[in-house]
mmCIF file of C-alpha atoms and ligand atoms in Angstrom:
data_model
loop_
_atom_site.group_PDB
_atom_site.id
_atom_site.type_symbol
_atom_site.label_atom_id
_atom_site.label_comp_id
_atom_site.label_asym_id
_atom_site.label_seq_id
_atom_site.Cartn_x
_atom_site.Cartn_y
_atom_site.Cartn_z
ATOM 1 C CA UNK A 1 -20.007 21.839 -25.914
ATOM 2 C CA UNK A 2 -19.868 22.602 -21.993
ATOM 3 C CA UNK A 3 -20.624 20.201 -18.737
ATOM 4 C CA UNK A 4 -23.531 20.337 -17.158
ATOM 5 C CA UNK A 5 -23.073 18.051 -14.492
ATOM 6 C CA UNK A 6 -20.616 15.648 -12.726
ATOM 7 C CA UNK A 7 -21.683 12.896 -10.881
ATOM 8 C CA UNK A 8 -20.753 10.116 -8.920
ATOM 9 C CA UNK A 9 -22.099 6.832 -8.255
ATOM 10 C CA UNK A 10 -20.091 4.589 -5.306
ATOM 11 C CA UNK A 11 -20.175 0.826 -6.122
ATOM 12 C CA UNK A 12 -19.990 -2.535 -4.091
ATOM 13 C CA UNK A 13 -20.212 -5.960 -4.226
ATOM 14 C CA UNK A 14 -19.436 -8.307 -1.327
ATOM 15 C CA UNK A 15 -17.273 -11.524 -2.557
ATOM 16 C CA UNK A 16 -18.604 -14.796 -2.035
ATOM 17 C CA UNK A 17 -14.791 -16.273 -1.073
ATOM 18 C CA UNK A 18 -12.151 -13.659 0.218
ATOM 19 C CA UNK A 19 -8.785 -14.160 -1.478
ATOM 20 C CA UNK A 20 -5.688 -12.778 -0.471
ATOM 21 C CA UNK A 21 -1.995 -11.192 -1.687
ATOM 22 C CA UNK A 22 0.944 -9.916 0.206
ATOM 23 C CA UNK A 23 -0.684 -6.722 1.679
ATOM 24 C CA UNK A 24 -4.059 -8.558 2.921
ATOM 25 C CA UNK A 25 -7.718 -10.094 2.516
ATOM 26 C CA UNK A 26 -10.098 -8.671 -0.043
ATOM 27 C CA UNK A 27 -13.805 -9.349 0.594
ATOM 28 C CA UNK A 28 -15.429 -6.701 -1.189
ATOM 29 C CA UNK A 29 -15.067 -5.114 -4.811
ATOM 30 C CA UNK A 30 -15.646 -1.427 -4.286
ATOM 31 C CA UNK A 31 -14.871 1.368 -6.665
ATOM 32 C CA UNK A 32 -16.376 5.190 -7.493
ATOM 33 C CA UNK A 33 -17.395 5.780 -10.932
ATOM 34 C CA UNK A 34 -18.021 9.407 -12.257
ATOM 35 C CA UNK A 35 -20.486 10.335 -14.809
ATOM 36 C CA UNK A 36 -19.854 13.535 -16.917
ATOM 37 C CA UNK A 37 -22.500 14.649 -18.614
ATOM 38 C CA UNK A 38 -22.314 17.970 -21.627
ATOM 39 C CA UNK A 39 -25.353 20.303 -22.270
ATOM 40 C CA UNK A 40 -26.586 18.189 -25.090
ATOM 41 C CA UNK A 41 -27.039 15.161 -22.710
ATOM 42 C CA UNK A 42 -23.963 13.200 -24.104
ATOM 43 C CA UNK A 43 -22.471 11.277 -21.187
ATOM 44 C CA UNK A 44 -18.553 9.988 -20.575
ATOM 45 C CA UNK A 45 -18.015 7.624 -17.230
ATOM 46 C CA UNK A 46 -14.668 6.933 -15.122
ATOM 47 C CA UNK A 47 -13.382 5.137 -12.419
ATOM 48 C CA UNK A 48 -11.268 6.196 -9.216
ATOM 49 C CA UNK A 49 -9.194 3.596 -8.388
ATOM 50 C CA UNK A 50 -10.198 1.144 -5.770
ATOM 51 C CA UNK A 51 -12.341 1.698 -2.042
ATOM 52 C CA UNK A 52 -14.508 5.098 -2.450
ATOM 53 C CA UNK A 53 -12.714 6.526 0.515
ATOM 54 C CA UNK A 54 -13.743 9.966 0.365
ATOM 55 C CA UNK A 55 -12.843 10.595 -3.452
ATOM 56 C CA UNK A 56 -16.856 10.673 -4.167
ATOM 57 C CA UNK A 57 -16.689 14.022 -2.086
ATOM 58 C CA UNK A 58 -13.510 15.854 -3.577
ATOM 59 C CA UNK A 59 -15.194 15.081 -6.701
ATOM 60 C CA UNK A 60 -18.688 16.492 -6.194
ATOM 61 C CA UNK A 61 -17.676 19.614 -3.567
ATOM 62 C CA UNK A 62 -13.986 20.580 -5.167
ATOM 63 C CA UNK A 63 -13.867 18.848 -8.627
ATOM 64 C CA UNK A 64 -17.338 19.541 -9.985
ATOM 65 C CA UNK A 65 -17.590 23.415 -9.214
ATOM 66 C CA UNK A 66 -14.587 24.077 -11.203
ATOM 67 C CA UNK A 67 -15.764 22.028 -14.518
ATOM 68 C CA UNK A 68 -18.972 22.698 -14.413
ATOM 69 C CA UNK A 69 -19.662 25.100 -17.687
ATOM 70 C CA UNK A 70 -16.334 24.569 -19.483
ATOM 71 C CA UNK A 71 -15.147 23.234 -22.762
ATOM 72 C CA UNK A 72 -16.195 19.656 -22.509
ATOM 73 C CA UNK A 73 -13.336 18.709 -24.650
ATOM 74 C CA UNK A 74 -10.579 20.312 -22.976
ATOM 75 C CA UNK A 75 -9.130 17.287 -21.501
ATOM 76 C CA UNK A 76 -5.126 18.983 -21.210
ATOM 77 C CA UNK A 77 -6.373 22.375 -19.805
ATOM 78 C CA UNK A 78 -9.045 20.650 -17.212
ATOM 79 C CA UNK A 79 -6.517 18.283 -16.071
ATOM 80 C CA UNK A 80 -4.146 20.879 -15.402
ATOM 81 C CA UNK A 81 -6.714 22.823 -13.862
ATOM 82 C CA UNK A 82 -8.127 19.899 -11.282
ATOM 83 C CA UNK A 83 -4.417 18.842 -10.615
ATOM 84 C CA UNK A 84 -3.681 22.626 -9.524
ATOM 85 C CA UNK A 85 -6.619 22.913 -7.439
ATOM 86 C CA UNK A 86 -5.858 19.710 -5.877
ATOM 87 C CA UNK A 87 -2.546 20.588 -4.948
ATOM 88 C CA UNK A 88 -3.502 23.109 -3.473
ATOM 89 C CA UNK A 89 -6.142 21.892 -1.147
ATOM 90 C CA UNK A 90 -4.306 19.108 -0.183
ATOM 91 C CA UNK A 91 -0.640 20.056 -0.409
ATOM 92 C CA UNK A 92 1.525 16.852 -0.419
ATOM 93 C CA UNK A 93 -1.536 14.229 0.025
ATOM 94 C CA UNK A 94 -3.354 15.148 -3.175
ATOM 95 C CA UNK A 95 -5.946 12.356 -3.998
ATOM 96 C CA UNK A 96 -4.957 11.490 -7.503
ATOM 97 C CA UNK A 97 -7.769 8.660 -8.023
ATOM 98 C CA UNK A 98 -10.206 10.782 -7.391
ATOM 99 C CA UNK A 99 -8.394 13.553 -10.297
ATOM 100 C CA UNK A 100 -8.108 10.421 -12.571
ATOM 101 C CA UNK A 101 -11.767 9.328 -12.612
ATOM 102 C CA UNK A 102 -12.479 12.584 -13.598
ATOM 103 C CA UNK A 103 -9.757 12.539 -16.350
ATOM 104 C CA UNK A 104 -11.067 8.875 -18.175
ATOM 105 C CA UNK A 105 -14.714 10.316 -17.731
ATOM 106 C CA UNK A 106 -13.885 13.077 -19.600
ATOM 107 C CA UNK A 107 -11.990 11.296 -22.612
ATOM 108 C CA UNK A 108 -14.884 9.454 -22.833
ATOM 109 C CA UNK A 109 -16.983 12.154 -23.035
ATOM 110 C CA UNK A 110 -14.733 14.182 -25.446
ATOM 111 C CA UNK A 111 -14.557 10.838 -27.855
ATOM 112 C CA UNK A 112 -18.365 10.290 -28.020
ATOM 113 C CA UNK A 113 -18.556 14.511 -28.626
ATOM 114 C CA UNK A 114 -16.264 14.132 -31.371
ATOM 115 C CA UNK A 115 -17.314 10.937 -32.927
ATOM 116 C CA UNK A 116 -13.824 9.518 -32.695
ATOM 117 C CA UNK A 117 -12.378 6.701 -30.337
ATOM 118 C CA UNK A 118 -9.755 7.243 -27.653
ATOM 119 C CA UNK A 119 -7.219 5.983 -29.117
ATOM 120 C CA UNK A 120 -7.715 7.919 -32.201
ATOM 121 C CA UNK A 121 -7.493 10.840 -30.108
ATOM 122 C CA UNK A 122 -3.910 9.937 -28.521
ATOM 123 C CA UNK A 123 -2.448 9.454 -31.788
ATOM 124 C CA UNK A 124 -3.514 6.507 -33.777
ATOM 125 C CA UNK A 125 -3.803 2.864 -32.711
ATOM 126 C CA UNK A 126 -0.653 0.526 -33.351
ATOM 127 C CA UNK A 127 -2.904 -2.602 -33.146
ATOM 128 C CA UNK A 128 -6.491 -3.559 -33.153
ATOM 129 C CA UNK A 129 -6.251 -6.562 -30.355
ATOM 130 C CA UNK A 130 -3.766 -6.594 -27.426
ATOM 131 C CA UNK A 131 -2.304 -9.451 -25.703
ATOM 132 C CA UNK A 132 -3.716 -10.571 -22.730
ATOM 133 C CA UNK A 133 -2.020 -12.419 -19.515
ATOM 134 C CA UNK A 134 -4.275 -13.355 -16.459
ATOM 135 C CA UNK A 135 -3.869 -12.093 -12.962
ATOM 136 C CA UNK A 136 -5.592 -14.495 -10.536
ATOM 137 C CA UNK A 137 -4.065 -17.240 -8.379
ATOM 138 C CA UNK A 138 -4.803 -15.292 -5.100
ATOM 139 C CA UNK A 139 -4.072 -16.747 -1.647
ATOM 140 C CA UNK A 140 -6.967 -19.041 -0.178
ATOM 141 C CA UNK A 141 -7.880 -19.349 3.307
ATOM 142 C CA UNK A 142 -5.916 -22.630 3.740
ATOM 143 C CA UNK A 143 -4.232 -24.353 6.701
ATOM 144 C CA UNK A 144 -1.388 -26.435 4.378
ATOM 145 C CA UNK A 145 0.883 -24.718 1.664
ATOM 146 C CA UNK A 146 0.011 -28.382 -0.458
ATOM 147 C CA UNK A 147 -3.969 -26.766 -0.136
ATOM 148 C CA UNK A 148 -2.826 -23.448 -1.476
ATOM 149 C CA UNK A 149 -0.395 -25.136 -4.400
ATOM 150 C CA UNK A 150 -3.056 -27.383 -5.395
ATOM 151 C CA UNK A 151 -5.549 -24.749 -5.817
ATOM 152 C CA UNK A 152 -3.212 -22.738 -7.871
ATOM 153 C CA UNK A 153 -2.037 -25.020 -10.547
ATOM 154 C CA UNK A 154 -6.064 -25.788 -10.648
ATOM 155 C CA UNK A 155 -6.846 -22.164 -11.378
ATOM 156 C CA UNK A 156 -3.673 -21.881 -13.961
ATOM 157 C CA UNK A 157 -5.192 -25.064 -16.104
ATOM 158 C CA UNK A 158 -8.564 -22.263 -16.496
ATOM 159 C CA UNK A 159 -6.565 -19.536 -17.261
ATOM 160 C CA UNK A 160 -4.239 -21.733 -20.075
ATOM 161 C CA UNK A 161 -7.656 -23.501 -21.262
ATOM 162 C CA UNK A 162 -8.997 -19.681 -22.114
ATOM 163 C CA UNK A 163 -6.340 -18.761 -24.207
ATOM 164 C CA UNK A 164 -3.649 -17.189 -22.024
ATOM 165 C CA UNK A 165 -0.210 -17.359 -22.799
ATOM 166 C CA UNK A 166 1.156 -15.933 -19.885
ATOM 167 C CA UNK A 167 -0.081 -15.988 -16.178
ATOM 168 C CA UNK A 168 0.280 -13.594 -13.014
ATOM 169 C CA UNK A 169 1.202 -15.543 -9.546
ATOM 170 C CA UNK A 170 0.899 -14.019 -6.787
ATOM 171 C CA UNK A 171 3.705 -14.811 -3.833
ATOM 172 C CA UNK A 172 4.261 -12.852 -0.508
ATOM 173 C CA UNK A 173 2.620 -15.938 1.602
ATOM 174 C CA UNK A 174 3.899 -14.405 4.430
ATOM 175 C CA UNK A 175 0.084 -13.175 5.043
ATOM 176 C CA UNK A 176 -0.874 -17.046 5.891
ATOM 177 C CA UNK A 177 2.468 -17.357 8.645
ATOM 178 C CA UNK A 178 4.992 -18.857 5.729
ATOM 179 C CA UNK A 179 8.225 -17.918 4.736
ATOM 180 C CA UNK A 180 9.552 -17.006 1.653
ATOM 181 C CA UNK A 181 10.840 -20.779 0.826
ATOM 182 C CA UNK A 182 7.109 -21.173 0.558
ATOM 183 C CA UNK A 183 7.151 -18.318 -2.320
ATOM 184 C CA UNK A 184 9.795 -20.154 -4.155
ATOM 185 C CA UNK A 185 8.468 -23.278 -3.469
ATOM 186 C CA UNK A 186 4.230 -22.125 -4.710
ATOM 187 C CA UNK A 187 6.527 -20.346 -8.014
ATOM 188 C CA UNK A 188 8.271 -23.881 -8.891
ATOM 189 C CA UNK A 189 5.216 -26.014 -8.464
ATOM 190 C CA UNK A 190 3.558 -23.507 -11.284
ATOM 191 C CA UNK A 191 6.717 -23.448 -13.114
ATOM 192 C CA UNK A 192 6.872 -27.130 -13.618
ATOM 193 C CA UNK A 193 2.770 -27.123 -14.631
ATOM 194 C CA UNK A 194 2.558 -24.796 -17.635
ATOM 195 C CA UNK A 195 5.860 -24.170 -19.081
ATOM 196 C CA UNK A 196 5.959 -27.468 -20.793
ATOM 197 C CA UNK A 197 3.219 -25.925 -23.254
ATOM 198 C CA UNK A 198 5.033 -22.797 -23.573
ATOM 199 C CA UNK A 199 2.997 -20.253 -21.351
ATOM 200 C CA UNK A 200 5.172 -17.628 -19.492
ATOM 201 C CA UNK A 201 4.612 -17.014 -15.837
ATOM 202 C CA UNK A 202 5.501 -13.180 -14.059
ATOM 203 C CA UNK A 203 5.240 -13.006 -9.849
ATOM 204 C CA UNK A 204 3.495 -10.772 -7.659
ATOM 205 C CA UNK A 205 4.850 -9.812 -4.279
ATOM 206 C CA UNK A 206 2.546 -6.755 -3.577
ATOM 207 C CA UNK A 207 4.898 -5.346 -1.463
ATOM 208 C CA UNK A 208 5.922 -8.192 1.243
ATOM 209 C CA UNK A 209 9.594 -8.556 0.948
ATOM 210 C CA UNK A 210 12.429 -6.333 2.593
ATOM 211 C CA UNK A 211 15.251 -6.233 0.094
ATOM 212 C CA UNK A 212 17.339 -9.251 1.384
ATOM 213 C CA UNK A 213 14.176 -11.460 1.005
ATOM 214 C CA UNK A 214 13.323 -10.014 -2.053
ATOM 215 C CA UNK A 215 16.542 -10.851 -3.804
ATOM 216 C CA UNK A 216 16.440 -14.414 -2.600
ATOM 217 C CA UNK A 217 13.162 -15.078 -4.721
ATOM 218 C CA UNK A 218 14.126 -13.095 -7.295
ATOM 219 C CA UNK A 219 17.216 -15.324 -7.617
ATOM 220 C CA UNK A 220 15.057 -18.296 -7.879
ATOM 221 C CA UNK A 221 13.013 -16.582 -10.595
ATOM 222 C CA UNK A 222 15.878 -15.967 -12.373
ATOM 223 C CA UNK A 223 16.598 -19.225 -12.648
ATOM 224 C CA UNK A 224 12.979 -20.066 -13.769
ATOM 225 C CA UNK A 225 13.164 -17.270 -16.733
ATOM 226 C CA UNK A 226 10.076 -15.646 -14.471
ATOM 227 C CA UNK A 227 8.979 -12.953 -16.995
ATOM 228 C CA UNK A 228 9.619 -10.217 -14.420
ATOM 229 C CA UNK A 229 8.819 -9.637 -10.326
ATOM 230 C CA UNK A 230 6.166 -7.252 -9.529
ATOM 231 C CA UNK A 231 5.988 -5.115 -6.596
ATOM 232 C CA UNK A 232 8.698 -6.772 -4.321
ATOM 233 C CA UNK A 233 9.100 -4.076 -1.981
ATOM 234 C CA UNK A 234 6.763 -1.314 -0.560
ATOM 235 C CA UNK A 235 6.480 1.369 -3.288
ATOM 236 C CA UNK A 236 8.008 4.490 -0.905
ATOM 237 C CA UNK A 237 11.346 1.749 -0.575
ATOM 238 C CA UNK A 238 12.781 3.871 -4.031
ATOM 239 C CA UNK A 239 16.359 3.008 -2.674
ATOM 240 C CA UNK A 240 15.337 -0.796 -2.393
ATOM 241 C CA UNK A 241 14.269 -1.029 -6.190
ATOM 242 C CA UNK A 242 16.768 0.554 -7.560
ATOM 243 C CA UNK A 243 19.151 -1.918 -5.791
ATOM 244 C CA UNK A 244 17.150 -4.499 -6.551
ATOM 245 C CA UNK A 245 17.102 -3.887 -10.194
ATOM 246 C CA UNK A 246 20.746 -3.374 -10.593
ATOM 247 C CA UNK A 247 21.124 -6.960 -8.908
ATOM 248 C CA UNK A 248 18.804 -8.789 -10.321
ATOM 249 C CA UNK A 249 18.382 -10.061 -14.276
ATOM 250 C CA UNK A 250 14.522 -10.589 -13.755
ATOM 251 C CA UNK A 251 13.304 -7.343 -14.602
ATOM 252 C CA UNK A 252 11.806 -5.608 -11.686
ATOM 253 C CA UNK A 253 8.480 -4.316 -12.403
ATOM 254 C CA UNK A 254 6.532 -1.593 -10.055
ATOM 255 C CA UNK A 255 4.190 1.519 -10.555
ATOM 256 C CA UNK A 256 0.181 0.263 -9.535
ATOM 257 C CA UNK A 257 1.159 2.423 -6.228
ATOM 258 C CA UNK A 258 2.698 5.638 -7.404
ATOM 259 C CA UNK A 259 1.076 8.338 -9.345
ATOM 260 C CA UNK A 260 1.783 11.482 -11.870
ATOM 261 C CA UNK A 261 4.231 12.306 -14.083
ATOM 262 C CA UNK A 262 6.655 13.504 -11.605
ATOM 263 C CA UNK A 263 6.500 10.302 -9.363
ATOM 264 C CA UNK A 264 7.250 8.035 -12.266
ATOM 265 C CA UNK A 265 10.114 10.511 -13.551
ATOM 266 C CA UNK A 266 11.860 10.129 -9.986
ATOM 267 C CA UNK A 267 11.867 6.163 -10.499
ATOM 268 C CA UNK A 268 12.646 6.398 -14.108
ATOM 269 C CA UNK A 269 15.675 8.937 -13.120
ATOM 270 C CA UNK A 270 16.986 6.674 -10.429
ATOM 271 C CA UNK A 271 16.680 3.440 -12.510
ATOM 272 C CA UNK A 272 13.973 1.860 -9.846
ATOM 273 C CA UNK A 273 12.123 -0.648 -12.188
ATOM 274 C CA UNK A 274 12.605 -2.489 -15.495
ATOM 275 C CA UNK A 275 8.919 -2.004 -16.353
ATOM 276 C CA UNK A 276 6.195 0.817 -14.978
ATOM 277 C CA UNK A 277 3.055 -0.207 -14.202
ATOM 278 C CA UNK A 278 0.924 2.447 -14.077
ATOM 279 C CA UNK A 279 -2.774 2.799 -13.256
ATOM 280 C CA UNK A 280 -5.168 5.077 -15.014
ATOM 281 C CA UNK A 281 -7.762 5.075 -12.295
ATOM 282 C CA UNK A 282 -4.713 6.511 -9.751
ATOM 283 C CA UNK A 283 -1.983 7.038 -11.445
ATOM 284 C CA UNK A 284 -3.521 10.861 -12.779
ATOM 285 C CA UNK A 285 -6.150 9.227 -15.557
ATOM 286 C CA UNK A 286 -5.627 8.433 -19.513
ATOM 287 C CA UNK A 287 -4.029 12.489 -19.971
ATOM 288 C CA UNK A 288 -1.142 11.325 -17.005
ATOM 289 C CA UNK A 289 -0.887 7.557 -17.661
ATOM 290 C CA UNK A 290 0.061 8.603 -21.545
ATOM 291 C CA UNK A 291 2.680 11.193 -20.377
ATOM 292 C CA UNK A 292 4.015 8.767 -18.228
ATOM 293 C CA UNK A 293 4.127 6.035 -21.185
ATOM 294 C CA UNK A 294 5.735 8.850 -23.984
ATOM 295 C CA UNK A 295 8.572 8.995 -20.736
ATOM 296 C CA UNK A 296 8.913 5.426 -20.358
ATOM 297 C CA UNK A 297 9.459 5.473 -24.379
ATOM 298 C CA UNK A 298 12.070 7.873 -24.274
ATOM 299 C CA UNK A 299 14.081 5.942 -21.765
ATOM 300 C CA UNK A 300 13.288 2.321 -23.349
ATOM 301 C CA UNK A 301 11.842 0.963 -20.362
ATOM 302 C CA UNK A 302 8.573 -0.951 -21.288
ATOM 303 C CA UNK A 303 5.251 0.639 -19.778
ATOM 304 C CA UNK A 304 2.529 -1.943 -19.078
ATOM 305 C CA UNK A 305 -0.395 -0.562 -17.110
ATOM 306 C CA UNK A 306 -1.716 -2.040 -14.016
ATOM 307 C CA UNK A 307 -5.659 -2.964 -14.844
ATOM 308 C CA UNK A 308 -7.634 -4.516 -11.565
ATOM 309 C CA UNK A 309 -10.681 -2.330 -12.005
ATOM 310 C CA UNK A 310 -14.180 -2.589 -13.711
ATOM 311 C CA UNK A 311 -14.536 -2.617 -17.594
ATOM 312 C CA UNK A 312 -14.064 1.202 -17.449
ATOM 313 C CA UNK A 313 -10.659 1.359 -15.917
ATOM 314 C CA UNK A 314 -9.838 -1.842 -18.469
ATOM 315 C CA UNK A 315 -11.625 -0.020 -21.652
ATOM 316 C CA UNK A 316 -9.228 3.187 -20.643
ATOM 317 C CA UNK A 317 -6.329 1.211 -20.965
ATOM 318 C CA UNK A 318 -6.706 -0.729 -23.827
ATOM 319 C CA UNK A 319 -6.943 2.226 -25.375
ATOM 320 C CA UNK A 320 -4.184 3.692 -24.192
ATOM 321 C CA UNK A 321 -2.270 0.816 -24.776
ATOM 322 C CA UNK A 322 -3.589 0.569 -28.334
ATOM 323 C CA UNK A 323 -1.643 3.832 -28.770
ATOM 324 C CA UNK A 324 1.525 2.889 -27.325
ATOM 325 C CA UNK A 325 4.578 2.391 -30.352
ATOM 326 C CA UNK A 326 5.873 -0.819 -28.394
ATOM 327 C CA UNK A 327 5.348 -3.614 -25.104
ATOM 328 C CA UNK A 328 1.757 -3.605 -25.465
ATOM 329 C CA UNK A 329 0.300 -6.384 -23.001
ATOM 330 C CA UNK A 330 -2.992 -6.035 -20.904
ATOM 331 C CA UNK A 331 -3.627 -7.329 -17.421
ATOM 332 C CA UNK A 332 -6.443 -9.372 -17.631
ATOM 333 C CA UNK A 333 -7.908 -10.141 -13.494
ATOM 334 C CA UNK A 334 -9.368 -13.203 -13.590
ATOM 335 C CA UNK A 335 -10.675 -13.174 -9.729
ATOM 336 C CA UNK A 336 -13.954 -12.989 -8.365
ATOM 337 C CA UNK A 337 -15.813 -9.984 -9.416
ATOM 338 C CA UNK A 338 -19.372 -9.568 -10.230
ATOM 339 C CA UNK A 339 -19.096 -6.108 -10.995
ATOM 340 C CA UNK A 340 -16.526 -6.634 -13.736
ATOM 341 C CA UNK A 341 -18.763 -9.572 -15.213
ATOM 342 C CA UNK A 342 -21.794 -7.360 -15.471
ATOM 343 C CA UNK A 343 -21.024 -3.600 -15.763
ATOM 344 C CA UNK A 344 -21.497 -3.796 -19.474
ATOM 345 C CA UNK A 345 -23.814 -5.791 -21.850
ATOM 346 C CA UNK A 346 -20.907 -6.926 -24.293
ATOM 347 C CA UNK A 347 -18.560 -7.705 -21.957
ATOM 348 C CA UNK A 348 -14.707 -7.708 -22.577
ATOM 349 C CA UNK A 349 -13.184 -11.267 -23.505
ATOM 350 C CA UNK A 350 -9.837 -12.623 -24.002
ATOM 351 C CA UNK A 351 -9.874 -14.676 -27.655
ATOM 352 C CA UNK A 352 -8.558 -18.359 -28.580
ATOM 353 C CA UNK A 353 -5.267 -16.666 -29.430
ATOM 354 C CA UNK A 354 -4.699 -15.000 -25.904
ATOM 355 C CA UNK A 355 -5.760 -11.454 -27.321
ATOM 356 C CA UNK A 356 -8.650 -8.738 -26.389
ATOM 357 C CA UNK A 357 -10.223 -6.725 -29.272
ATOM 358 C CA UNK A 358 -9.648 -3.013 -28.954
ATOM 359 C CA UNK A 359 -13.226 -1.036 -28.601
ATOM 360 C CA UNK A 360 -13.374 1.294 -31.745
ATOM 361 C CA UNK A 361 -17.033 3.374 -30.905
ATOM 362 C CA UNK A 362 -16.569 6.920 -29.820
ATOM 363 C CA UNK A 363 -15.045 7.799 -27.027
ATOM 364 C CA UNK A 364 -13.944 4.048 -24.865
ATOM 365 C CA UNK A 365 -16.246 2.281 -26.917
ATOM 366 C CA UNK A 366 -18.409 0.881 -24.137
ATOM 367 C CA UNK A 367 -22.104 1.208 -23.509
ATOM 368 C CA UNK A 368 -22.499 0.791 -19.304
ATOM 369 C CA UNK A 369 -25.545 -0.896 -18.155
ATOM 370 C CA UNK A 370 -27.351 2.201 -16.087
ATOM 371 C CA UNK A 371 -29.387 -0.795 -14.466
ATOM 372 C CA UNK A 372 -26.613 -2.415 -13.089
ATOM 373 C CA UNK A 373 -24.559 0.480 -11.947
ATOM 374 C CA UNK A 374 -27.822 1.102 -9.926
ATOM 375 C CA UNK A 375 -27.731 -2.531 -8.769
ATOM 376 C CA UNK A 376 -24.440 -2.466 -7.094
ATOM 377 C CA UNK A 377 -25.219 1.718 -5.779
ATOM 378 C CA UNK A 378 -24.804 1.867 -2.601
ATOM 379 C CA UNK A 379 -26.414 5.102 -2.638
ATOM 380 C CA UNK A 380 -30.044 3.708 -1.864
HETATM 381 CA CA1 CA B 401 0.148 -6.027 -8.675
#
């Protein structure tokens, strides 16, 4: 069965509250889906990671021309293929989300051609459900660090009601003129909330800290039994994680900001991170993100994908993490976004016992809504 076409459709929604992390504001949700479609009509859809930024036209003018009339199924030899011509265009500034959209659209595609679901197709499926923990707790335009604790531990008594066993804070306050006391301080107050009834907390730094800082909070965290410290420093700081994770017991997690096989490898080989988080919509698609997992295996360091995306990007990886032998977990975002709530008619939820249900229909399992991809176009 060959392609026929390759599409892609840019989405938007404006928030209705900003929120904030260490690297900024967010007001918007935007992301680029692509729509692969085979001779017979069949249709597979993917997501580039994040702000369209130009992916929607390496996708249609240097992606599409090269698929167009192949092997629909071929997901090894395309990816190759796109990753080749990529490199090649773009020498050393390749843009890997927009190879990766192309990548999950195709699985999807390939699954619903061969009846079968993704994860069938990487293997076999270790579990049916995964375990969920929530990402939220963003910063709030506040004036007092009381405002921002207060509406944190408020969020966190949602996010335990729901079901979830362990939650994501996010630290790096610097953006609203605080310190890092003010970290430690926001990651105590939380701490003290939910641990009495046994749910695990991890932090989020998204890149704020310089090393000293970092290993001051991560010293605190250690003390606190924080499941592990995310993104500390900026991802091209390779030297800083490494030292960090030789310092620290709190296991150093990292990965949402690199991409391929050969940028995980190079963390991996210099010990960087205690966990690899990477994304399927960036990090080179379901064909990479696995490679990068069956690595991660091999050198016992736990691979738990980052997942802040629409129900695409999170179908792709509960797939792939319903193939993985050990450490499955899913990032769950719990933040404002309208596009995640109603890109698909069954949306995903996270059960009474703090797990999602893997989809098992062909391909990711997921039937989009055309109507609301069109609602949230910003093609018009
Ligand atoms: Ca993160």
């Amino acid at each position: 069965m060959r392609i026929s076409r390759v599409e892609t459709i840019p989405i938007k929604q404006e928030l209705e509250r900003p929120f904030g992390n260490g690297q900024g504001w967010t007001a918007s949700r935007q992301y680029l889906i692509v729509r692969v479609t085979a001779e017979d009509g069949t249709v597979g859809y993917g997501e580039c990671w994040g702000p369209v930024a130009g992916n929607d036209r390496v996708v249609e003018s240097v992606i599409s021309p090269l698929l167009i009339g192949q092997d629909a199924t071929a997901t090894g030899r395309l990816w190759e293929q796109v990753h080749f011509k990529l490199r090649w265009a773009f020498h050393s500034f390749a843009p890997y989300s927009a190879l990766s959209g192309v990548d999950i659209a195709l699985w999807d595609l390939k699954g619903k051609l061969m009846g079968r679901p993704v994860h069938d197709l990487l293997g076999g499926a270790f579990r049916d459900s995964v375990p969920a923990y929530a990402t939220g707790h963003y910063f709030r335009k506040v004036d007092t660090l009381k405002e921002q604790v207060s509406a944190v531990l408020e969020e966190a008594e949602d996010h335990v009601e729901s079901g979830f066993k362990t939650l994501k804070l996010k630290i790096g306050l610097g953006l609203l003129g605080w310190g890092v006391e003010a970290d430690i301080e926001l990651m105590g107050a939380l701490h003290e909330s939910v641990t009495p009834r046994g749910v695990s907390l991890m932090i989020d730094a998204n890149c704020a800290y310089s090393v000293p800082e970092a290993l001051r909070v991560g010293r605190a965290a250690e003390k606190l039994g924080i499941v592990w410290f995310e993104e500390p420093l900026p991802p091209d700081d390779m030297d800083g994680y490494a030292q960090l994770t030789a310092k620290l017991d709190v296991p150093v997690a990292a990965g949402e900001s690199w991409a391929l096989l050969s940028g995980f490898h190079e963390a991996f080989r210099r010990r960087a991170v205690s966990v690899a988080q990477p994304d399927v919509s960036s990090a080179g698609g379901i064909t990479e993100v696995k490679r990068i997992a069956d690595l991660a295996h091999a050198l016992n360091i736990p691979c738990i994908p980052h997942v802040w995306g629409t129900p695409i990007a999170l179908a792709a990886s509960l797939h792939l993490l319903a193939a993985l032998p050990r450490h499955a977990l899913l990032e769950f975002d719990r933040s404002e976004n309208g596009i995640r709530e109603s890109l698909l008619a069954d949306k995903f939820r996270v059960r009474d016992d703090g797990t999602v249900a893997v989809p098992d229909g062909p391909g990711l399992g997921i039937e989009v809504d055309e109507e609301q991809l069109d609602r949230f176009s910003t093609l018009a």
